[in-house]
Short mmCIF file of C-alpha atoms in Angstrom, two decimals:
data_model
loop_
_atom_site.label_atom_id
_atom_site.label_comp_id
_atom_site.label_asym_id
_atom_site.label_seq_id
_atom_site.Cartn_x
_atom_site.Cartn_y
_atom_site.Cartn_z
CA MET X 2 12.61 22.48 7.84
CA LEU X 3 13.02 26.02 9.19
CA VAL X 4 13.21 26.69 12.93
CA LEU X 5 12.07 30.27 13.56
CA MET X 6 13.50 31.73 16.78
CA SER X 7 11.69 34.17 19.07
CA ARG X 8 12.37 37.89 18.79
CA GLY X 9 15.28 39.07 20.90
CA VAL X 10 17.07 35.70 20.90
CA GLY X 11 20.84 36.18 20.73
CA ARG X 12 23.58 34.35 18.88
CA ASP X 13 24.53 32.25 21.89
CA ASP X 14 20.92 31.04 22.21
CA VAL X 15 20.87 30.13 18.51
CA ARG X 16 24.18 28.30 18.85
CA ARG X 17 22.88 26.26 21.79
CA VAL X 18 19.81 25.19 19.83
CA VAL X 19 21.99 24.24 16.85
CA GLU X 20 24.13 22.10 19.17
CA LEU X 21 21.02 20.42 20.62
CA LEU X 22 19.78 19.63 17.14
CA GLN X 23 23.16 18.23 16.11
CA GLN X 24 23.21 16.03 19.20
CA ARG X 25 19.94 14.54 17.91
CA GLY X 26 21.56 13.58 14.62
CA LEU X 27 20.30 16.57 12.64
CA GLU X 28 22.38 18.67 10.28
CA ALA X 29 21.46 22.25 11.23
CA GLU X 30 22.84 25.70 10.40
CA PRO X 31 21.94 29.27 11.42
CA VAL X 32 20.12 31.42 8.88
CA ASP X 33 20.02 35.24 8.90
CA LEU X 34 16.49 36.46 8.20
CA GLY X 35 17.27 40.08 9.11
CA GLU X 36 15.02 40.93 12.04
CA ARG X 37 14.59 37.32 13.13
CA ALA X 38 17.12 34.57 13.77
CA ALA X 39 16.38 31.14 12.34
CA ILE X 40 17.93 27.71 11.95
CA ARG X 41 17.64 25.55 8.86
CA ILE X 42 17.65 21.79 9.26
CA VAL X 43 19.38 20.51 6.15
CA ALA X 44 19.29 16.74 6.68
CA ALA X 45 18.45 14.08 9.25
CA ALA X 46 20.15 10.70 9.44
CA GLY X 47 17.01 8.96 10.69
CA GLY X 48 14.48 10.67 8.44
CA PRO X 49 12.49 13.90 8.93
CA PRO X 50 12.46 15.08 12.57
CA ASP X 51 9.31 15.59 14.63
CA PRO X 52 8.41 19.32 14.50
CA GLY X 53 6.67 19.07 17.87
CA THR X 54 9.82 18.12 19.77
CA ILE X 55 11.85 20.87 18.10
CA ALA X 56 9.18 23.49 18.88
CA GLY X 57 9.71 22.81 22.60
CA LEU X 58 13.40 23.80 22.56
CA PRO X 59 14.33 27.05 24.39
CA GLY X 60 13.98 30.16 22.25
CA VAL X 61 12.06 28.45 19.44
CA GLU X 62 8.87 30.23 18.37
CA ARG X 63 7.67 27.84 15.67
CA VAL X 64 8.80 25.24 13.17
CA ILE X 65 8.03 25.60 9.46
CA PRO X 66 8.16 22.42 7.34
CA LEU X 67 9.82 23.08 3.98
CA GLY X 68 9.29 19.70 2.36
CA ARG X 69 7.16 16.58 2.53
CA PRO X 70 7.61 14.15 5.44
CA PHE X 71 7.79 11.09 3.16
CA GLY X 72 11.05 11.82 1.37
CA ARG X 73 11.90 8.23 0.45
CA VAL X 74 8.64 7.53 -1.39
CA GLU X 75 8.20 11.03 -2.80
CA ARG X 76 8.36 11.38 -6.57
CA ARG X 77 11.71 12.60 -7.80
CA ARG X 78 11.42 14.16 -11.22
CA ARG X 79 14.76 12.96 -12.56
CA LEU X 80 14.53 9.39 -11.30
CA PRO X 81 12.48 6.55 -12.81
CA ASP X 82 9.39 5.19 -11.10
CA THR X 83 9.75 2.13 -8.93
CA VAL X 84 8.99 -1.21 -10.56
CA VAL X 85 8.22 -3.94 -8.04
CA ARG X 86 9.02 -7.46 -9.21
CA VAL X 87 7.13 -10.39 -7.74
CA GLY X 88 8.76 -13.44 -9.25
CA PRO X 89 8.55 -12.93 -13.02
CA VAL X 90 5.83 -10.26 -12.72
CA ALA X 91 6.71 -6.55 -12.87
CA ILE X 92 4.25 -4.13 -11.27
CA GLY X 93 4.69 -0.55 -12.42
CA SER X 94 6.39 -1.37 -15.69
CA GLY X 95 3.64 0.15 -17.83
CA GLU X 96 1.66 -3.06 -18.42
CA PRO X 97 -1.29 -3.35 -15.99
CA VAL X 98 -1.15 -6.46 -13.82
CA LEU X 99 -4.22 -8.53 -12.99
CA ILE X 100 -4.25 -10.11 -9.52
CA ALA X 101 -7.10 -12.51 -8.81
CA GLY X 102 -8.35 -15.31 -6.62
CA PRO X 103 -10.76 -16.03 -3.79
CA CYS X 104 -11.24 -13.87 -0.73
CA ALA X 105 -10.24 -16.78 1.48
CA VAL X 106 -8.55 -20.13 1.04
CA GLU X 107 -11.26 -22.66 1.97
CA THR X 108 -10.33 -26.07 0.60
CA GLU X 109 -7.72 -27.58 -1.66
CA GLN X 110 -10.25 -28.17 -4.43
CA GLN X 111 -11.68 -24.63 -4.19
CA LEU X 112 -8.26 -22.97 -4.33
CA LEU X 113 -6.74 -25.11 -7.07
CA THR X 114 -9.85 -24.72 -9.22
CA ALA X 115 -9.77 -20.94 -8.76
CA ALA X 116 -6.03 -20.79 -9.48
CA ARG X 117 -6.40 -22.72 -12.74
CA GLN X 118 -9.32 -20.53 -13.80
CA VAL X 119 -7.60 -17.20 -13.16
CA ARG X 120 -4.43 -18.36 -14.87
CA ARG X 121 -6.37 -19.35 -17.99
CA ALA X 122 -8.11 -15.96 -17.97
CA GLY X 123 -4.82 -14.06 -17.83
CA ALA X 124 -4.17 -13.26 -14.16
CA ARG X 125 -0.50 -12.76 -13.30
CA LEU X 126 -0.68 -13.19 -9.51
CA LEU X 127 -2.88 -15.37 -7.30
CA ARG X 128 -4.51 -13.80 -4.25
CA GLY X 129 -6.11 -15.70 -1.40
CA GLY X 130 -6.47 -15.11 2.32
CA ALA X 131 -5.07 -17.66 4.76
CA PHE X 132 -5.50 -15.23 7.65
CA LYS X 133 -8.72 -13.20 7.57
CA PRO X 134 -9.18 -10.25 9.96
CA ARG X 135 -12.95 -10.02 10.26
CA THR X 136 -15.23 -7.50 11.93
CA SER X 137 -17.19 -10.23 13.71
CA PRO X 138 -15.39 -12.87 15.82
CA TYR X 139 -17.98 -15.43 14.69
CA THR X 140 -17.22 -15.30 10.95
CA PHE X 141 -14.66 -17.43 9.09
CA GLN X 142 -11.15 -16.34 10.13
CA GLY X 143 -9.18 -18.35 7.56
CA LEU X 144 -7.27 -21.63 7.66
CA GLY X 145 -3.98 -20.14 8.85
CA GLU X 146 -0.81 -22.04 8.03
CA PRO X 147 -2.62 -24.92 6.26
CA GLY X 148 -4.07 -22.27 3.93
CA LEU X 149 -0.57 -20.98 3.22
CA ARG X 150 0.55 -24.48 2.29
CA LEU X 151 -2.37 -24.73 -0.13
CA LEU X 152 -1.36 -21.41 -1.71
CA ALA X 153 2.18 -22.72 -2.15
CA ARG X 154 0.75 -25.84 -3.79
CA ALA X 155 -1.34 -23.69 -6.15
CA ARG X 156 1.76 -21.73 -7.10
CA GLU X 157 3.65 -24.93 -7.78
CA GLU X 158 0.91 -26.18 -10.10
CA THR X 159 0.05 -22.94 -11.94
CA GLY X 160 3.28 -20.92 -11.77
CA LEU X 161 1.40 -17.91 -10.39
CA PRO X 162 3.20 -15.96 -7.64
CA VAL X 163 1.11 -15.73 -4.47
CA VAL X 164 0.06 -12.64 -2.50
CA THR X 165 -1.63 -13.09 0.87
CA GLU X 166 -2.19 -11.05 4.01
CA ALA X 167 -0.22 -11.01 7.24
CA VAL X 168 -2.19 -9.75 10.22
CA ASP X 169 0.54 -9.65 12.89
CA GLU X 170 4.23 -10.42 13.34
CA ARG X 171 3.62 -14.12 14.00
CA SER X 172 1.59 -14.59 10.82
CA LEU X 173 4.12 -12.49 8.92
CA GLU X 174 6.83 -15.06 9.61
CA LEU X 175 4.62 -17.76 8.12
CA VAL X 176 3.59 -15.64 5.13
CA GLU X 177 7.21 -14.81 4.37
CA ARG X 178 7.96 -18.53 4.30
CA HIS X 179 5.16 -19.52 1.91
CA ALA X 180 4.16 -16.47 -0.19
CA ASP X 181 5.84 -14.29 -2.81
CA MET X 182 4.25 -10.98 -1.75
CA VAL X 183 2.95 -9.87 1.65
CA GLN X 184 -0.30 -7.94 1.86
CA ILE X 185 -0.76 -5.44 4.68
CA GLY X 186 -4.51 -4.90 4.95
CA ALA X 187 -6.46 -1.72 5.56
CA ARG X 188 -6.82 -2.42 9.28
CA ASN X 189 -3.04 -2.72 9.65
CA MET X 190 -2.00 0.22 7.47
CA GLN X 191 -0.96 2.11 10.60
CA ASN X 192 0.32 -0.87 12.57
CA PHE X 193 3.75 0.74 12.66
CA GLU X 194 5.59 -2.11 14.35
CA LEU X 195 4.31 -4.50 11.68
CA LEU X 196 5.31 -2.03 8.96
CA LYS X 197 8.82 -1.75 10.36
CA ARG X 198 9.09 -5.53 10.59
CA ILE X 199 8.07 -6.03 6.95
CA GLY X 200 10.53 -3.28 6.06
CA GLU X 201 13.31 -5.51 7.39
CA SER X 202 12.05 -8.47 5.36
CA GLY X 203 12.78 -7.50 1.77
CA LYS X 204 9.64 -9.28 0.53
CA PRO X 205 7.46 -7.32 -1.91
CA VAL X 206 4.65 -5.57 -0.04
CA LEU X 207 1.09 -4.79 -1.10
CA LEU X 208 0.04 -1.96 1.21
CA LYS X 209 -3.69 -1.26 1.33
CA ARG X 210 -5.03 2.16 2.16
CA GLY X 211 -6.82 2.39 5.50
CA MET X 212 -10.56 2.91 5.32
CA SER X 213 -10.24 6.46 6.70
CA ALA X 214 -6.66 7.25 5.66
CA SER X 215 -5.56 10.35 3.78
CA LEU X 216 -3.07 10.31 0.94
CA GLU X 217 -0.33 11.58 3.24
CA GLU X 218 -1.07 8.91 5.84
CA LEU X 219 -0.87 6.19 3.18
CA LEU X 220 2.46 7.50 1.91
CA LEU X 221 3.81 7.81 5.46
CA ALA X 222 2.85 4.17 6.05
CA ALA X 223 4.84 3.27 2.94
CA GLU X 224 7.68 5.43 4.27
CA TYR X 225 7.84 3.19 7.36
CA VAL X 226 8.50 0.17 5.15
CA VAL X 227 10.96 1.88 2.82
CA SER X 228 12.86 3.58 5.66
CA GLU X 229 13.68 0.14 7.07
CA GLY X 230 15.36 -0.84 3.82
CA ASN X 231 12.58 -2.40 1.74
CA PRO X 232 11.73 -0.32 -1.37
CA ARG X 233 9.47 -3.02 -2.91
CA VAL X 234 6.11 -1.45 -2.01
CA VAL X 235 2.93 -1.42 -4.10
CA LEU X 236 0.11 0.83 -2.87
CA CYS X 237 -3.51 -0.29 -3.11
CA GLU X 238 -6.69 1.79 -3.10
CA ARG X 239 -9.57 -0.27 -1.66
CA GLY X 240 -12.17 2.37 -0.77
CA VAL X 241 -12.78 4.72 2.15
CA ARG X 242 -15.78 5.17 4.41
CA GLY X 243 -18.48 7.33 2.84
CA PHE X 244 -22.06 8.38 3.46
CA GLY X 245 -23.99 6.26 0.96
CA ALA X 246 -25.47 2.81 1.45
CA HIS X 247 -25.15 1.86 -2.21
CA ALA X 248 -21.70 0.30 -1.70
CA ARG X 249 -19.62 -0.93 1.22
CA TYR X 250 -17.02 1.82 0.76
CA THR X 251 -16.45 4.74 -1.59
CA LEU X 252 -13.80 3.82 -4.15
CA ASP X 253 -11.58 6.89 -4.39
CA LEU X 254 -10.16 6.70 -7.91
CA SER X 255 -8.91 10.28 -7.63
CA ILE X 256 -6.15 8.99 -5.38
CA VAL X 257 -4.60 7.07 -8.29
CA PRO X 258 -3.40 10.16 -10.23
CA ALA X 259 -2.71 11.86 -6.89
CA ILE X 260 -0.32 9.06 -5.92
CA ARG X 261 1.30 9.12 -9.33
CA GLU X 262 1.85 12.85 -8.91
CA SER X 263 3.25 12.55 -5.38
CA SER X 264 5.12 9.24 -5.33
CA HIS X 265 7.26 6.97 -7.47
CA LEU X 266 5.61 3.82 -6.06
CA PRO X 267 3.20 1.78 -8.20
CA VAL X 268 -0.50 1.78 -7.29
CA ILE X 269 -3.23 -0.78 -7.94
CA VAL X 270 -6.98 -0.77 -7.19
CA ASP X 271 -9.19 -3.34 -5.45
CA PRO X 272 -12.79 -2.73 -6.59
CA SER X 273 -14.07 -5.95 -5.00
CA HIS X 274 -13.48 -4.94 -1.38
CA ALA X 275 -14.38 -1.34 -2.10
CA THR X 276 -17.88 -1.96 -3.43
CA GLY X 277 -18.87 -5.24 -1.83
CA LYS X 278 -21.17 -5.83 -4.82
CA ARG X 279 -20.44 -8.11 -7.75
CA ALA X 280 -22.25 -5.89 -10.27
CA PHE X 281 -20.00 -2.91 -9.49
CA VAL X 282 -16.65 -4.68 -9.83
CA ALA X 283 -16.26 -4.72 -13.62
CA PRO X 284 -17.10 -1.05 -14.34
CA LEU X 285 -14.84 0.17 -11.53
CA ALA X 286 -12.01 -2.13 -12.60
CA ARG X 287 -12.19 -0.56 -16.06
CA ALA X 288 -12.29 2.91 -14.51
CA ALA X 289 -9.23 2.09 -12.39
CA LEU X 290 -7.11 1.37 -15.46
CA ALA X 291 -8.43 4.51 -17.15
CA ALA X 292 -7.38 6.50 -14.06
CA GLY X 293 -3.80 5.23 -14.46
CA ALA X 294 -3.62 2.30 -12.05
CA ASP X 295 -0.77 -0.19 -12.51
CA GLY X 296 -3.17 -3.08 -12.01
CA VAL X 297 -6.33 -4.32 -10.34
CA MET X 298 -7.04 -7.01 -7.78
CA ILE X 299 -10.26 -8.95 -8.28
CA GLU X 300 -12.02 -11.52 -6.13
CA THR X 301 -13.30 -14.60 -7.93
CA HIS X 302 -14.61 -17.92 -6.67
CA PRO X 303 -15.53 -21.17 -8.46
CA ASP X 304 -18.99 -20.98 -6.84
CA PRO X 305 -19.60 -17.60 -5.15
CA GLN X 306 -22.87 -18.78 -3.57
CA GLN X 307 -20.92 -21.37 -1.58
CA ALA X 308 -18.09 -19.02 -0.53
CA LEU X 309 -17.30 -18.82 3.18
CA CYS X 310 -16.20 -15.19 2.84
CA ASP X 311 -17.55 -12.26 0.75
CA GLY X 312 -19.26 -14.37 -1.90
CA HIS X 313 -21.54 -11.42 -2.76
CA GLN X 314 -18.60 -9.53 -4.27
CA ALA X 315 -16.80 -12.41 -5.96
CA LEU X 316 -17.09 -12.94 -9.72
CA ASP X 317 -17.84 -16.41 -11.00
CA PRO X 318 -15.38 -17.95 -13.53
CA ASP X 319 -17.28 -16.78 -16.62
CA GLU X 320 -17.69 -13.23 -15.27
CA PHE X 321 -14.02 -13.06 -14.40
CA ALA X 322 -12.88 -14.36 -17.79
CA ALA X 323 -15.05 -11.77 -19.55
CA LEU X 324 -13.68 -8.96 -17.37
CA ALA X 325 -10.08 -10.08 -17.90
CA ALA X 326 -10.60 -9.92 -21.67
CA GLU X 327 -12.11 -6.44 -21.39
CA LEU X 328 -9.21 -5.23 -19.27
CA ARG X 329 -6.65 -6.54 -21.75
CA ALA X 330 -8.38 -4.69 -24.58
CA LEU X 331 -8.64 -1.53 -22.50
CA ALA X 332 -4.98 -1.70 -21.48
CA ALA X 333 -3.94 -2.02 -25.13
CA HIS X 334 -6.03 1.04 -25.99
CA LEU X 335 -4.69 3.08 -23.07
CA SER X 336 -1.06 2.23 -23.89
CA ALA X 337 -1.43 4.24 -27.10
CA ARG X 338 -2.34 7.40 -25.15
CA PRO X 339 0.37 9.94 -24.27
CA GLU X 340 1.41 9.93 -20.61
CA THR X 341 0.13 12.94 -18.69
CA VAL X 342 1.75 12.50 -15.27
CA THR X 343 5.39 13.59 -15.14
#
């Protein structure tokens, strides 16, 4: 970051600003630009400083960012990409991971049936919502802690690690106790206190993109988690608000190569929540792998017509098994292609 001083500012003024910056934990040094004095901020103990606060210091004309504000999750050319391990499953290792299960945990029979079905079809992780943040207060909100206990039971029977959503700090404590991976949903992508709290946890995190979030905002949300000491973050594209009525959201597959270009974190795609339509899930899941995603997350239900939550987008067991087979064949084909993102 370069701090450009106003014209006519003397050395003593520059020195005072350098001292103020150092008092704030910043490593700063004067720079001679000929006609204009400047200060270069070399490093910051607590992460990149806020340009707005520096611009208000006496004698400062403007602040020029020289790098990206998400330094911990930014791609570093000479370092390997992050591989996030959830139990025995490695996300980002080069083999696409299939995550599947119902939108919500409803009953013991429903969940265990779904878990057995997705395991037979080749899923590596079981998803299921115990806490469900819903737009309407009158729709099914999830079973809460009893749902988490059912997820733990399904893991015990099938061996599938469990990923489920935490909606606040209280539910996070329960999710940490029962699940293998914590999902931070789209509505909480910028719940910064929750992000900092999960950063202290050490649990693997599935961070969904907000429905109106830019690439930089998503990476800055991940930066919150990583800056608190938890590097085990998987990003998830789940669609952004668009103009058409043909699908619930617009699935932005262009963000997959964009993330791979900008960050070392793995990225998966959720076509179920993005489209809200069962018929669109399979083609967009295939497209996600072709775009370079490290996996996909699919909703499936033993009987979608009886689902208490989002049954219109859930695949039935036969549809899911067919898609899982297609994705395995596609992944084998794609693995033979040369890598294009460096």
